[in-house]
Coordinates of C-alpha atoms in Angstrom, one line a residue:
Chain A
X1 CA 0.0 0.0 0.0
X2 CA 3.1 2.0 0.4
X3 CA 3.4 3.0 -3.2
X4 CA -0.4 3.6 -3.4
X5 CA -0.9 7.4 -5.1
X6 CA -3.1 9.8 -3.7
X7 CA -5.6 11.7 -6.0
X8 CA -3.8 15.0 -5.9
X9 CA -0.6 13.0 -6.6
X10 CA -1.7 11.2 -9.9
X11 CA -2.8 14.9 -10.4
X12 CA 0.8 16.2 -10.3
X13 CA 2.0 13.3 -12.4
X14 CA 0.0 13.9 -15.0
X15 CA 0.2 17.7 -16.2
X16 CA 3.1 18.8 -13.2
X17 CA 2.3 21.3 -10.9
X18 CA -1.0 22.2 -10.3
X19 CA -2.6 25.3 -7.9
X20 CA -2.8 24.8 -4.1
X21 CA -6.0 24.9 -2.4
X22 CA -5.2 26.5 0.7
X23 CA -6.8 27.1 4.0
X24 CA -9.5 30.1 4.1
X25 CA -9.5 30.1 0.5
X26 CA -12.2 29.5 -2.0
X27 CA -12.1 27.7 -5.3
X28 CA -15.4 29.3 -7.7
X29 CA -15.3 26.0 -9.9
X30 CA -17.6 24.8 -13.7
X31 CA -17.7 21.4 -13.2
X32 CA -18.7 20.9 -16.8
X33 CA -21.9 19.3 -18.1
X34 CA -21.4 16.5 -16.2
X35 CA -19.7 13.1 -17.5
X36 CA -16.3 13.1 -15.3
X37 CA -14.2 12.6 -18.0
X38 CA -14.8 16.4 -18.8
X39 CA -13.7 18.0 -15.9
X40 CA -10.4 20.0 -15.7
X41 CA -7.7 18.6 -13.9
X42 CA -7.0 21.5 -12.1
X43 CA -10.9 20.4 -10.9
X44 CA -9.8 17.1 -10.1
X45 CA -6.9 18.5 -7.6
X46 CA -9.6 20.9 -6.6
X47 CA -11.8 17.8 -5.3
X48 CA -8.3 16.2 -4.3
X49 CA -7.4 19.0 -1.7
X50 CA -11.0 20.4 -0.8
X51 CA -12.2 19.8 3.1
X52 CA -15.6 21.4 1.6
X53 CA -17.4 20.9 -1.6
X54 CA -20.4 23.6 -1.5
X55 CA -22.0 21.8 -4.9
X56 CA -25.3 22.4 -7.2
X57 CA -28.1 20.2 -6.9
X58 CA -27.4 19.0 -10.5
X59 CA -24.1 18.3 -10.4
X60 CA -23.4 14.4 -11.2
X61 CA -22.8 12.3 -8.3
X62 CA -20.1 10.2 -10.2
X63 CA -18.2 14.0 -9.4
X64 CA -19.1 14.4 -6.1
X65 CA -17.6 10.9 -5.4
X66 CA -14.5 12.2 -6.4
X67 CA -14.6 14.1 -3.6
X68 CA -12.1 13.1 -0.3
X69 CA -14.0 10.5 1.9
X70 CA -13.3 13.1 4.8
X71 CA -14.8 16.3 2.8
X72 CA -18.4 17.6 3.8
X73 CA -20.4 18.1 0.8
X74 CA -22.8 21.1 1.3
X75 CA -25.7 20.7 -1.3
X76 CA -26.3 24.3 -2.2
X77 CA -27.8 24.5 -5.8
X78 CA -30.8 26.0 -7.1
X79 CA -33.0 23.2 -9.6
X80 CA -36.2 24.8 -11.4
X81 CA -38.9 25.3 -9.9
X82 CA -37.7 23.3 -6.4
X83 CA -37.2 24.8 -3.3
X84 CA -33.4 25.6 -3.0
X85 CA -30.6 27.6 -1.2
X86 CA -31.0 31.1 -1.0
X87 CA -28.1 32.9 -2.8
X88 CA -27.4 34.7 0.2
X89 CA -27.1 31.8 2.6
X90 CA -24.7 30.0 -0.1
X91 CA -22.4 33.4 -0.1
X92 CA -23.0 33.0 3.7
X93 CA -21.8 29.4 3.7
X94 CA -18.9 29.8 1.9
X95 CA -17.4 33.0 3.4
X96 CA -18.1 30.9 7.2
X97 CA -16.6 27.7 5.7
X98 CA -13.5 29.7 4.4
X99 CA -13.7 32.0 7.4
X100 CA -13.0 28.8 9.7
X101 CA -9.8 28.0 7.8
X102 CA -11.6 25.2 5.6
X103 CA -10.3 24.5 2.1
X104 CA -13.4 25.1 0.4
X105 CA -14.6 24.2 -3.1
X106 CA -17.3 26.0 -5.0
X107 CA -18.7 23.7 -7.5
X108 CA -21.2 25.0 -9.8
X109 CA -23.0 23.1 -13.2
X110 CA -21.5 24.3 -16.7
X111 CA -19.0 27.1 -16.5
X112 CA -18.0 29.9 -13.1
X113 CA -19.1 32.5 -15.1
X114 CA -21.8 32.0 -17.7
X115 CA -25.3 32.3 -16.3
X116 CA -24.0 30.9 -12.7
X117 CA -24.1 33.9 -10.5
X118 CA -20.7 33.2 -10.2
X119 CA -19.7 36.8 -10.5
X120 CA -22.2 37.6 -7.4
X121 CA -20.1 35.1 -5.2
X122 CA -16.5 36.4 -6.2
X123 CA -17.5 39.5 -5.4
X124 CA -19.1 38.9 -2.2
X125 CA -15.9 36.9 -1.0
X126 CA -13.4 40.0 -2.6
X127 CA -15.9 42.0 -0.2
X128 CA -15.2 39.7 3.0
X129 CA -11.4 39.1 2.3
X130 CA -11.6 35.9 1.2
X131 CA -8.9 35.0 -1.7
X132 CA -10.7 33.0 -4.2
X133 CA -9.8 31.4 -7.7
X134 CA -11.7 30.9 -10.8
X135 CA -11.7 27.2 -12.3
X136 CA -13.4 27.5 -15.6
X137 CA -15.5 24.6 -17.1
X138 CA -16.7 23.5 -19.9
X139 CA -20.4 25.2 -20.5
X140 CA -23.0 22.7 -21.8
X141 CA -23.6 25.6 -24.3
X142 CA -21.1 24.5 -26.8
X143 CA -20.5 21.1 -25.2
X144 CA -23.4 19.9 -25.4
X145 CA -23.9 20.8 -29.1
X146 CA -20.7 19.5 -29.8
X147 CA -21.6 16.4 -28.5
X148 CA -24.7 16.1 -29.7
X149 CA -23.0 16.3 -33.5
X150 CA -23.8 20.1 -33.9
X151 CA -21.1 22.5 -34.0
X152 CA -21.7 25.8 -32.9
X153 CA -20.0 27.3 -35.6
X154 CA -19.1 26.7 -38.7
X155 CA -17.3 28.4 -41.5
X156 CA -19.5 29.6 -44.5
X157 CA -22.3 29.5 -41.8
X158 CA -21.6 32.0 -39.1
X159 CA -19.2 34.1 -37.7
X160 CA -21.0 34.1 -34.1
X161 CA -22.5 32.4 -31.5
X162 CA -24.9 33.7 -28.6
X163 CA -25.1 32.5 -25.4
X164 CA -28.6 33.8 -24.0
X165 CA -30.3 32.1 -20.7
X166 CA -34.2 31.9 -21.6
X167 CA -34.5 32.0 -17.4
X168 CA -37.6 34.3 -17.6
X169 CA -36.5 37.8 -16.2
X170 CA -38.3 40.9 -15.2
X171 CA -40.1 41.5 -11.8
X172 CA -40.2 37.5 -11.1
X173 CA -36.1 38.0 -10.8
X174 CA -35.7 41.1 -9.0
X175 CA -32.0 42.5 -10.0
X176 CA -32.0 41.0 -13.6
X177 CA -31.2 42.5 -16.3
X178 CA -33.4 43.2 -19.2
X179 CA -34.4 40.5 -21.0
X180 CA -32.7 40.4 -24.3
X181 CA -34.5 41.2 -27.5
X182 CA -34.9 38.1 -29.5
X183 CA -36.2 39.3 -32.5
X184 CA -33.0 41.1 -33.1
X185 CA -30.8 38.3 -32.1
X186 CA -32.6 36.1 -34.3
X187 CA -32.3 38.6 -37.0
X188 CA -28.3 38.5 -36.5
X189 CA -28.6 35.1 -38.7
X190 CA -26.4 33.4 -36.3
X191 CA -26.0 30.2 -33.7
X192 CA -28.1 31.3 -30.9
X193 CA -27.7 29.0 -27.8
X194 CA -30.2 29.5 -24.8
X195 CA -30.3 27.8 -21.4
X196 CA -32.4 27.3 -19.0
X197 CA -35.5 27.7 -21.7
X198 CA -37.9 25.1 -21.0
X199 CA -40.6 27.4 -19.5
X200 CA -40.1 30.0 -22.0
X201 CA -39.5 28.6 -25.2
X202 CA -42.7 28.5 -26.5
X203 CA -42.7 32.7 -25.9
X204 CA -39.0 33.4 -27.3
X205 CA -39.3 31.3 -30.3
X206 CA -42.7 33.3 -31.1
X207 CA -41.1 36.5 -30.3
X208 CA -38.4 35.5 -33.0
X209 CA -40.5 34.5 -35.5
X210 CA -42.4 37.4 -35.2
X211 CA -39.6 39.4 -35.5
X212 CA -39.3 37.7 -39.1
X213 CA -37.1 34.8 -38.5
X214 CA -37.7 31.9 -40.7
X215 CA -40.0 29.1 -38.8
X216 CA -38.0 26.6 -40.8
X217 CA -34.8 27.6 -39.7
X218 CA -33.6 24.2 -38.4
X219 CA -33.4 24.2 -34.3
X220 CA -32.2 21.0 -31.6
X221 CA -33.2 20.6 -27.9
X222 CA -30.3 18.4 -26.3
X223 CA -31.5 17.3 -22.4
X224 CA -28.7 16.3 -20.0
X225 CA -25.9 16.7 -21.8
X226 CA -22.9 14.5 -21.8
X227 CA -24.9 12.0 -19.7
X228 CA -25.9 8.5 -20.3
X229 CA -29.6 9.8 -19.8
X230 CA -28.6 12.5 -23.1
X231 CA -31.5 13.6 -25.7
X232 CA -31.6 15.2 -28.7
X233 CA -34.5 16.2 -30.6
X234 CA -33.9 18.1 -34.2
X235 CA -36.9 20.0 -35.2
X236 CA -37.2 23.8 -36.7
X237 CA -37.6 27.2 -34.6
X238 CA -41.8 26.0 -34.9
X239 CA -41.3 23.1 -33.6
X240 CA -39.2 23.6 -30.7
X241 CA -41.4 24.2 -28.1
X242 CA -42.9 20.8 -28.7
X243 CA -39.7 19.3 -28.5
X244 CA -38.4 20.9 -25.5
X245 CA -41.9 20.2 -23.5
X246 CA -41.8 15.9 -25.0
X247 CA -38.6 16.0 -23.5
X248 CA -38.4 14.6 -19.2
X249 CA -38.6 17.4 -16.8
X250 CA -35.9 16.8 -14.4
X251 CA -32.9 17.1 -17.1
X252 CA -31.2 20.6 -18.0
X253 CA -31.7 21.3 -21.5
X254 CA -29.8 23.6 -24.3
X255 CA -31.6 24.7 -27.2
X256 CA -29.4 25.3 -30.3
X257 CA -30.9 27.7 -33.6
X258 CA -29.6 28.2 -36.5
X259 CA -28.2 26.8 -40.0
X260 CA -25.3 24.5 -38.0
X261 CA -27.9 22.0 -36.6
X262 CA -28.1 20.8 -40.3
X263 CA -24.5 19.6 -39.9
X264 CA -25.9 16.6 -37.5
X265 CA -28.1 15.6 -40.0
X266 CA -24.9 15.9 -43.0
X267 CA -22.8 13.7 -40.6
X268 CA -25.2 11.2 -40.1
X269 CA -26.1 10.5 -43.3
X270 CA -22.7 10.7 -44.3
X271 CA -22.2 7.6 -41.7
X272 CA -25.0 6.1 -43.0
X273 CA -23.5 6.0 -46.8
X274 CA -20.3 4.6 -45.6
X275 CA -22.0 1.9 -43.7
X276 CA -23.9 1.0 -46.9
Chain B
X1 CA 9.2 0.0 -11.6
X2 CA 6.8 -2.9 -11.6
X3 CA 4.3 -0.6 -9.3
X4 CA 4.8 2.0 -11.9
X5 CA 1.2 3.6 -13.5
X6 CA 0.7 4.7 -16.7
X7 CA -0.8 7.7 -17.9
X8 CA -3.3 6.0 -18.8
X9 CA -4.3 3.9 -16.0
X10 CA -3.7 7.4 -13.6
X11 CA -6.9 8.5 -15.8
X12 CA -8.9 5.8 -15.0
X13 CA -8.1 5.8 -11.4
X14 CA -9.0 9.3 -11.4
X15 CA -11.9 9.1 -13.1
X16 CA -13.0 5.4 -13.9
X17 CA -13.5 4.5 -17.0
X18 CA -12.7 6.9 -20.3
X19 CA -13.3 6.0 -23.9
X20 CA -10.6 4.0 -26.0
X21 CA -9.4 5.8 -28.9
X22 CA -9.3 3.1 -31.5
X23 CA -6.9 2.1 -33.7
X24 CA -7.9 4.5 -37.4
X25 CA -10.2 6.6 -35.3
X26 CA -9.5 10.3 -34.8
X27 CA -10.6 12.4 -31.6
X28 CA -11.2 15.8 -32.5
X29 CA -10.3 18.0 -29.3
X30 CA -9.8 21.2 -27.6
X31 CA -6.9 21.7 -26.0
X32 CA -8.4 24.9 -24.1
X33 CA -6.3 28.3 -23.8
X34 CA -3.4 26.8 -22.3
X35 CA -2.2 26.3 -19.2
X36 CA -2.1 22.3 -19.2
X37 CA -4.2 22.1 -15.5
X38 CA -7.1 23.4 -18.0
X39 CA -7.4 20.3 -20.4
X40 CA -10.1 17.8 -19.5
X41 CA -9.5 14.4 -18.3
X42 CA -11.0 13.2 -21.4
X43 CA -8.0 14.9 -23.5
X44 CA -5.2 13.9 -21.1
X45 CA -6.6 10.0 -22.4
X46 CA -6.1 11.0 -25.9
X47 CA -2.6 11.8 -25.0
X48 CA -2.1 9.1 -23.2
X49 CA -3.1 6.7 -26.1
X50 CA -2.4 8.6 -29.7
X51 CA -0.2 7.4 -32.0
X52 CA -0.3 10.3 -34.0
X53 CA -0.9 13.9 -32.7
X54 CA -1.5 16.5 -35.5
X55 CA -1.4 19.8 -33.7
X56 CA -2.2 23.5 -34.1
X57 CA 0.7 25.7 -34.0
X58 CA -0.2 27.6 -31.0
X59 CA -0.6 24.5 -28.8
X60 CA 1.5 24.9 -25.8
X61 CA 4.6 22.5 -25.8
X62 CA 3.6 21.4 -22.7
X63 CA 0.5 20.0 -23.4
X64 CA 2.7 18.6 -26.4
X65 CA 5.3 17.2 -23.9
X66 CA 2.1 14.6 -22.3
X67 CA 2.0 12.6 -25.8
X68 CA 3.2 9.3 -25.5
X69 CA 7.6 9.6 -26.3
X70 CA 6.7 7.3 -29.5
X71 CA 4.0 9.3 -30.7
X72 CA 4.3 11.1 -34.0
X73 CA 3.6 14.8 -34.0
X74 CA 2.3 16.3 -36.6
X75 CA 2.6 20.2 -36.6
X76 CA -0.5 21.5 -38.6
X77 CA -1.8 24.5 -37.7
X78 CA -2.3 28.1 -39.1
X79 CA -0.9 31.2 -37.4
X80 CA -2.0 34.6 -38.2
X81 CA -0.2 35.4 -41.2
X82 CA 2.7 33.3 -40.9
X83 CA 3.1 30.5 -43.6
X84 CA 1.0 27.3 -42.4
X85 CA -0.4 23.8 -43.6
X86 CA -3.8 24.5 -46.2
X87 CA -6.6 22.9 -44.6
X88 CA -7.0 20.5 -46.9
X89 CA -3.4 19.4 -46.3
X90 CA -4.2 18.6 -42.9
X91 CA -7.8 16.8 -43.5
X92 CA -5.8 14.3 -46.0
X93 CA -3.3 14.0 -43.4
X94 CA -6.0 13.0 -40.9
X95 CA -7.5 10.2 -43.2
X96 CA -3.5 8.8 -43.9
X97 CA -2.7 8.7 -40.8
X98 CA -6.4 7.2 -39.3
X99 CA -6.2 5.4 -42.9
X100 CA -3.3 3.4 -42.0
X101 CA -4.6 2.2 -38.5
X102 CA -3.2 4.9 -36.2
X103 CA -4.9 5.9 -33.4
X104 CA -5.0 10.0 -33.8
X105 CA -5.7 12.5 -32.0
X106 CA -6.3 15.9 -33.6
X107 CA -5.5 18.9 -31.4
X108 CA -6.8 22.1 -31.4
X109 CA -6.4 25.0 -29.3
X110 CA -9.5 26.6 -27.2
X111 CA -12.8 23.9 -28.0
X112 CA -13.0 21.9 -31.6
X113 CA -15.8 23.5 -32.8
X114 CA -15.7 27.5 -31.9
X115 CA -13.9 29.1 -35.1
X116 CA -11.6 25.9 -35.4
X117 CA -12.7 24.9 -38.0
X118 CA -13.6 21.4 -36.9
X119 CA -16.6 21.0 -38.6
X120 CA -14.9 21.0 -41.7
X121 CA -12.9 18.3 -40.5
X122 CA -15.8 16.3 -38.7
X123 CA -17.7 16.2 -42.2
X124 CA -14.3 15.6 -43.9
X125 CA -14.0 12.5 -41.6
X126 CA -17.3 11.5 -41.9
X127 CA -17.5 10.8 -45.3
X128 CA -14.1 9.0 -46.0
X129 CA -15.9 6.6 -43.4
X130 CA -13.3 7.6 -40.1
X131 CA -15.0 6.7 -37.0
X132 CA -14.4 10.3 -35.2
X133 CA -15.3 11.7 -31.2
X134 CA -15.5 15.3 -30.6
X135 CA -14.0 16.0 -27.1
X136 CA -14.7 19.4 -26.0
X137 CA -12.0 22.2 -24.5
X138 CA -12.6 24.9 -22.8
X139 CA -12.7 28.2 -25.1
X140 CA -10.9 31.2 -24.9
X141 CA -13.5 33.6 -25.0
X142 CA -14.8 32.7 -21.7
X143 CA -12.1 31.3 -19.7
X144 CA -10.1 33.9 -20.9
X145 CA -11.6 36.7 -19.6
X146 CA -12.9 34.9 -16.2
X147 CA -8.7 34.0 -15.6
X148 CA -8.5 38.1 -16.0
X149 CA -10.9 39.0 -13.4
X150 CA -14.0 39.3 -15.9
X151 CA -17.3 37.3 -15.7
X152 CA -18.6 36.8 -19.1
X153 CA -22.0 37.4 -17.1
X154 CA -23.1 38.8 -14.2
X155 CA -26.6 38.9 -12.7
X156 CA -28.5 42.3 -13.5
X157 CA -25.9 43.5 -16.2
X158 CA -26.0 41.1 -19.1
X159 CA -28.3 37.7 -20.2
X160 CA -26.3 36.9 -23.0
X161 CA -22.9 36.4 -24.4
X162 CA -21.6 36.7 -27.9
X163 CA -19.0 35.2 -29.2
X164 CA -17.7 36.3 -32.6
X165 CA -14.8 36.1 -34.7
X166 CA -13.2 39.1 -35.8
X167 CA -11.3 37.4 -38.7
X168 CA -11.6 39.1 -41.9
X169 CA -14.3 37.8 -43.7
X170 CA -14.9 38.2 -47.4
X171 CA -12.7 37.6 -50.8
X172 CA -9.4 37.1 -49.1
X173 CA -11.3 34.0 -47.3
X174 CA -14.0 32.3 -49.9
X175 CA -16.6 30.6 -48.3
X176 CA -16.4 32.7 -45.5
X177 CA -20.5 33.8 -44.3
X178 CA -21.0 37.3 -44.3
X179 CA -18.5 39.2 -41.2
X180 CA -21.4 39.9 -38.4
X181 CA -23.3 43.2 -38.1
X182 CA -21.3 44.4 -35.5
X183 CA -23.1 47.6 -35.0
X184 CA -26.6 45.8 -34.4
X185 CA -24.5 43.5 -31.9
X186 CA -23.4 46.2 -30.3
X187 CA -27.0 47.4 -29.6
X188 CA -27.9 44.5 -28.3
X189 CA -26.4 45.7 -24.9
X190 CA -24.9 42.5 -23.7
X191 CA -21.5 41.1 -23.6
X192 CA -19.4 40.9 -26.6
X193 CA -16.4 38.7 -26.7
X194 CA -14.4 38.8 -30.3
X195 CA -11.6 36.3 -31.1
X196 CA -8.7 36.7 -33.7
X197 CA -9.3 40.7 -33.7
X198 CA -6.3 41.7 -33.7
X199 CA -6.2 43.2 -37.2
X200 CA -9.7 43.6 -37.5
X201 CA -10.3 45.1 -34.3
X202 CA -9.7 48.8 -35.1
X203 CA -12.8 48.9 -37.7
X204 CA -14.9 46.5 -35.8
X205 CA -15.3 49.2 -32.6
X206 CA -15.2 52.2 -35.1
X207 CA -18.4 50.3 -36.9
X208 CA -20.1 49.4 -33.3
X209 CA -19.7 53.3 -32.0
X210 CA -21.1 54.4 -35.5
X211 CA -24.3 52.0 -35.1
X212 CA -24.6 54.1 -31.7
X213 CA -22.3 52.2 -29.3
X214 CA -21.4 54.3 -26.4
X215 CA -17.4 55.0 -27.1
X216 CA -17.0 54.7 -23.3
X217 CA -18.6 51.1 -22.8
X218 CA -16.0 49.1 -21.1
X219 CA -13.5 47.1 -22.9
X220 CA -10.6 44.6 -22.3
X221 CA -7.9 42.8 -24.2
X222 CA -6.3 39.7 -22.6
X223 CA -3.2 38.4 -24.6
X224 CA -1.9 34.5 -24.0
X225 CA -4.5 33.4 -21.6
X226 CA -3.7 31.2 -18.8
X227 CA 0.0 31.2 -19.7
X228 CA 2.9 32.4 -17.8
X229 CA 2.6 35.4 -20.6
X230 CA -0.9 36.7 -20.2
X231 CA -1.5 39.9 -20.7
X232 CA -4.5 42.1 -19.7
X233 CA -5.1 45.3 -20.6
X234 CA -9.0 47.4 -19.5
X235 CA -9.5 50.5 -20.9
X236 CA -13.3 51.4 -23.3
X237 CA -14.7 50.6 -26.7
X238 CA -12.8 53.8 -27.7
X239 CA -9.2 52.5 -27.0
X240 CA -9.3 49.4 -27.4
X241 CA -8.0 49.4 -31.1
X242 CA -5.0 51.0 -29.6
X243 CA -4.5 48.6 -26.1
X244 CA -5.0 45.2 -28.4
X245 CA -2.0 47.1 -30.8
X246 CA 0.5 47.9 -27.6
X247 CA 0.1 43.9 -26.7
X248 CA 3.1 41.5 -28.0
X249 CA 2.1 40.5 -31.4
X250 CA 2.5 36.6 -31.6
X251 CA 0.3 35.8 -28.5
X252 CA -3.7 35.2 -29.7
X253 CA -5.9 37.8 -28.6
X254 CA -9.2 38.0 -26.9
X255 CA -11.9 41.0 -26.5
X256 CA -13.9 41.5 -24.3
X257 CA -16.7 44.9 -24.8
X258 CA -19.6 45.2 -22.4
X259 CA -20.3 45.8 -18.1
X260 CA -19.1 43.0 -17.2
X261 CA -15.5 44.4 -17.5
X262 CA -16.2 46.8 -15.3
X263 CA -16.6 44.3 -12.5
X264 CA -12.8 43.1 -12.2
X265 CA -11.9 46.7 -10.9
X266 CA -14.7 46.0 -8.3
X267 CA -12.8 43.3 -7.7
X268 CA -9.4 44.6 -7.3
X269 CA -10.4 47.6 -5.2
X270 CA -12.3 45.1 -2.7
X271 CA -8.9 43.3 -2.6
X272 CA -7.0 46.5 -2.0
X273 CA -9.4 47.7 1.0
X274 CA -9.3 44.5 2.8
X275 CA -5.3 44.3 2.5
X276 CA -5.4 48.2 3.7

């Protein structure tokens, strides 16, 4: 057992030196969409050195059990429509946690940064002293797309994607910001990728095509990304409501619009030739 | 020595199982902005079982140094305006190499399918009948700026992100789609984030504060994210031709235009109070 490797050494072995996690100090992690083998290594050493792991409610258990047998896993996430942590009492948690001298890891779904209110909890712990890092990870944005055999871009198709979350905002959200106009990103002619959509999809793909996009313009609902549970559903802007709501309710889902969902259809037949 | 693990079998203790990259398949993968803690598990299998690695040029030679010593690199990829394999070149190269049984593994920097052209090659790939898996990296655009102190988006400032290629687009590229309306992006109020600017970038913000962009919005360029290099520079939507020029010219370039920028002086003043 003597030349048994700990975690954080395999770690080190593998890509050299990696960032210390150290006392009083918070990691803000993405722990991707959710199969393990896409996590960052500096996320593996993150679990490796971590005391606490203050984790969404959808992050995949096969993650959290990477997690030291020692660590206390604080569930903290918010899931649609299911009663959930207060932001304030996970900003609480994690400046108390860090505050005791803990070693404390952040994990949110997707990436730090896009749509995860990660910016609110760096702030908050600049505000109380605490040193903090950013992990990135992989957002289930373009990840999911990509594995779901639609790239977000394309040359000779666009020259842009937008990342939009369809999280409904206005006086329901107090403190968001103005919900974006989607008839003039649909007019951009680009990939437009929204999160978080399934209550509003129905409305922002109306709103679109009212704003004179093309019903047919091809469109793809992917549920649980990157997970052995995965769905993908190709349809068109009209039909994307439908898909999203025949899709199961528990899952996050991505919707992708524009001319590259095609390219999942191209590859596929392609396949399909060669088989022949 | 007997006790000694591989690579590979560090992987799979880290995570469990990973996929097996076949012999004549090709894995198409990001190799994310740099710093090697920033690959995904899923990538540091690829290295660990390639026989072939055909690699963009701005991969960093560390992630290069975790191929297998008896795997063959291949160096493949274009650099702004410095001599560099066609594409076509390296797609042929691809199908020899996964033609003649090699396991390959095809590296990209930032994620496979955001302006890497990887679509080209996934179709490419697909119809010479090459069994292919996209492995996702992290991009960039958003882990670049969130490594600088800037949250792509923040709660009450922004609900989307753009991502956009400032490339030249046009005759001197054919089959290039139409360059983006960058004034109607820039009214769209959220945050923009432009790779490959760096000759472009001059016209693109004099084009976005003629469509009635505020010259003063904030803007950033980071050069050589995550590397020992990185660079970041924060100044508005008026300057910014002017701090992506002052930055060393071989490092890739990122810009970042919106409120969100705004945030990582927040940031550092909270630091500098509490250290006061």
């Amino acid at each position: 057992m003597e030349n048994e490797m700990t975690r954080l050494e395999m770690v080190r072995a593998l890509v050299g030196e990696v960032a210390e996690l150290a006392p009083g100090e918070v990691w803000l992690a993405g722990a991707g969409p959710g199969d393990p083998a896409l996590l960052t290594v500096q996320l593996l050493a993150g679990l490796a050195q971590a005391d606490a792991v203050v984790h969404d409610a959808l992050i995949d258990p096969r993650v959290l059990a990477m997690a030291r047998p020692e660590a206390l896993l604080v569930p903290a996430g918010k899931r649609g429509g299911r009663p959930s942590a207060d932001q304030a009492d996970i900003i609480a948690r994690l400046i108390a946690l860090a505050g005791a001298g803990h070693r404390v890891l952040r994990l949110k779904g997707g990436d730090t940064y896009v749509f995860g209110r990660g910016a609110e909890e760096a702030l908050a712990l600049a505000a109380a002293g605490i040193s903090f890092r950013i992990v990135p990870g992989l957002t289930a944005g373009l990840a999911g797309p990509a594995l779901a055999g639609i790239p977000t871009t394309m040359r000779g198709v666009n020259q842009a994607v937008i990342l939009a979350t369809g999280h409904p905002a206005g006086p329901a959200v107090p403190g968001d910001a103005p919900e974006p106009d989607w008839a003039a990103l649909a007019r951009l002619g680009q990939t437009i990728v929204i999160y978080m959509a399934s209550r509003t999809i129905g409305r922002i793909a109306a709103a679109m095509i009212a704003g004179g996009a093309d019903p047919a313009t091809p469109a793809a609902a992917i549920a649980a990304a990157s997970t052995a549970r995965a769905r993908v559903a190709v349809t068109t802007l009209s039909g994307i409501a439908e898909a999203v709501a025949a899709m199961p309710g528990a899952d996050p889902k991505i919707v992708v619009i524009g001319a590259v969902v095609a390219v999942r259809a191209e590859l596929l037949a392609l396949a399909d030739q060669v088989r022949k």
